[in-house]
C-alpha positions in Angstrom: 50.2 91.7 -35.3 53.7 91.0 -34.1 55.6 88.9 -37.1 57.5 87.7 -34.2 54.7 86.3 -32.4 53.2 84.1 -35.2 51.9 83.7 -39.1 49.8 81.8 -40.7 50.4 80.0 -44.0 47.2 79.2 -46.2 47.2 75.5 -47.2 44.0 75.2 -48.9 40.7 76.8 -49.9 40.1 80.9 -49.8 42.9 82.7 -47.8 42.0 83.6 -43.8 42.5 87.3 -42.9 46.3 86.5 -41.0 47.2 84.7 -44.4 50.6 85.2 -46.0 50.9 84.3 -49.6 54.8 83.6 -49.2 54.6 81.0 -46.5 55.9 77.6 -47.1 54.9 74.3 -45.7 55.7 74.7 -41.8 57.5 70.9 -41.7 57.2 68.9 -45.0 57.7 65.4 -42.9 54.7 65.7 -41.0 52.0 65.9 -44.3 48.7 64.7 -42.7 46.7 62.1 -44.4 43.5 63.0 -44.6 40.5 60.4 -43.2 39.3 57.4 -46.2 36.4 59.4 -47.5 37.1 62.6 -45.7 37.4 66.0 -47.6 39.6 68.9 -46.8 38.2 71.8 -47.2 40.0 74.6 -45.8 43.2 74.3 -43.9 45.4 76.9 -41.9 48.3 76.7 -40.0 49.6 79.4 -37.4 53.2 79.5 -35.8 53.1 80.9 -32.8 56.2 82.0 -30.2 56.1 79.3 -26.9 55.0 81.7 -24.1 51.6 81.8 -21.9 50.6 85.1 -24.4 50.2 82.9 -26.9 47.8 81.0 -25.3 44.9 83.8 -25.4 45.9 84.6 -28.9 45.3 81.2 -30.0 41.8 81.6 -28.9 41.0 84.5 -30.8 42.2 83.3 -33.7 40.9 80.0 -33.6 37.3 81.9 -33.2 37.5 84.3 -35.6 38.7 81.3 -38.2 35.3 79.3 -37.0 33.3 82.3 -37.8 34.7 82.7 -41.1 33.9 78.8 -41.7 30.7 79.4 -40.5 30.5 77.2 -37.7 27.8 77.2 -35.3 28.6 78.7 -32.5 28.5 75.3 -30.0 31.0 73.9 -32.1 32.6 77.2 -31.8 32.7 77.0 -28.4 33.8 73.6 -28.3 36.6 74.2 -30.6 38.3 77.1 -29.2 38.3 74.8 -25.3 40.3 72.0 -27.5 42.9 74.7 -29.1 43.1 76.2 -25.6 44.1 72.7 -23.6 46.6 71.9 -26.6 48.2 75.0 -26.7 48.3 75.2 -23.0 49.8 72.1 -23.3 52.6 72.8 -26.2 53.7 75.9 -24.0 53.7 74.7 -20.6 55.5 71.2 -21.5 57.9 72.8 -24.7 61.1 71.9 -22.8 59.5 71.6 -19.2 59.3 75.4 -18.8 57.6 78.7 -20.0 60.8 80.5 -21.6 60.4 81.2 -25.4 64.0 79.8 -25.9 66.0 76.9 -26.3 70.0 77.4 -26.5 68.9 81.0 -27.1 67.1 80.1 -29.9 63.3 81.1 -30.5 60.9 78.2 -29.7 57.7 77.9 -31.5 54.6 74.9 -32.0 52.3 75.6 -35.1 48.4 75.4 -34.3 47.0 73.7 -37.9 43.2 73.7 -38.1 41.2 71.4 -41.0 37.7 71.9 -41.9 36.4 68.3 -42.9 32.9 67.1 -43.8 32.5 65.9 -40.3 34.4 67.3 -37.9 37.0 70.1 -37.3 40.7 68.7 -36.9 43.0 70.4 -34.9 46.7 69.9 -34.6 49.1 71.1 -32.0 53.0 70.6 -33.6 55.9 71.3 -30.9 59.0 70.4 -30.6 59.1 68.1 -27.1 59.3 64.9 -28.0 57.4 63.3 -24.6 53.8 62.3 -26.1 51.1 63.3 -23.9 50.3 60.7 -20.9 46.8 60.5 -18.7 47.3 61.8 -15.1 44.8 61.5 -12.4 44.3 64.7 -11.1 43.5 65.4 -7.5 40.1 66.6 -7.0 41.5 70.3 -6.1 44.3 70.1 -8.3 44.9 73.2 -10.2 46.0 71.2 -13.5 45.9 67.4 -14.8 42.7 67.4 -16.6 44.0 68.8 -19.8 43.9 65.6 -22.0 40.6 64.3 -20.1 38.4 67.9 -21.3 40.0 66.1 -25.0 38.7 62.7 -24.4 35.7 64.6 -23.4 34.9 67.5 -26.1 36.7 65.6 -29.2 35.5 62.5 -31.6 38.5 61.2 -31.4 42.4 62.5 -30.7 45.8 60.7 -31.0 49.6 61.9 -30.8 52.0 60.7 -32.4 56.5 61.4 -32.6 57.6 63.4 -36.0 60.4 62.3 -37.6 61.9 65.7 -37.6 61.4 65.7 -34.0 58.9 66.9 -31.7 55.3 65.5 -31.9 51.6 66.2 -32.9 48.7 66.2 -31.0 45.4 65.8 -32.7 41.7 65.7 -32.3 38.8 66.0 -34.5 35.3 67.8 -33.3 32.5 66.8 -34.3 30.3 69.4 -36.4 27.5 67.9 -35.1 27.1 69.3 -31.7 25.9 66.0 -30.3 29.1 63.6 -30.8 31.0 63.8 -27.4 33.6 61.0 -25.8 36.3 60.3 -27.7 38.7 57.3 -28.5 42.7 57.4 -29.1 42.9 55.7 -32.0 
């Protein structure tokens, strides 16, 4: 793996193959609350570099962590579309273009993933501070349905600006395979 590209950072529960024990918390001002009644049980966060290869990578990972959680594999499935719109998201609107750099400066988002009771949580941190909007894409349009294939695959899914900057986008999947059509909260 290129160090460059990405790391991971366990946060909680046993430590996920890409793990690095000397990782700190990614941004401290952005701690999550977890759900009333809602149990973390694992957590991991990946940093990965802002360019279209991350985009695949993401995938990977993001099935290889369901597998070790043991989640079915529709859920699987359903999980890895999410991570893919998000991420496709993060690098194709990080700055309005697909360059790893700002002010010659690396550019990154960190892809944070929560096993719950529930659901799976999945979090997409970048640094553009536009929060995502709904477009109405054109019947043959190539892209616009991004945040609609959320609405549609997650429980529920939000955003919301970071006080350090940049913003999360979140949704939560349902580990029940059944629970599709989701609210902003």
């Amino acid at each position: 793996m290129n160090e460059d590209n990405h790391r991971a950072c366990r946060t909680t529960g046993r430590t996920f193959p890409f793990s690095r024990p000397d990782c700190q918390p990614l941004r401290s001002c952005s701690q999550r609350c977890p759900d009333p009644g809602e149990d973390e049980n694992e957590a991991i966060i990946l940093r990965f570099s802002c360019t279209p290869a991350s985009v695949p990578a993401s995938r990977r990972h993001t099935r290889e962590l369901m597998s070790s959680w043991q989640i079915i594999p529709p859920v699987t499935d359903t999980v890895v579309l999410v991570v893919s719109e998000l991420v496709t998201n993060a690098v194709k609107h990080s700055g309005g273009r697909l360059l790893p750099y700002r002010d010659d400066q690396p550019r990154y988002f960190d892809l944070g993933m929560y096993l719950r009771t529930k659901h799976v949580r999945v979090e997409v941190h970048d640094d553009e501070d536009r929060l995502p909007v709904h477009v109405e894409a054109h019947e043959y349009a190539e892209g616009g349905r991004g945040m609609d294939i959320i609405r549609f695959c997650a429980r529920r899914w939000g955003a919301r600006g970071l006080c350090t900057g940049g913003k999360v986008v979140w949704c939560d999947v349902s580990l029940a395979d059944s629970s599709h059509g989701a609210s902003a909260p």
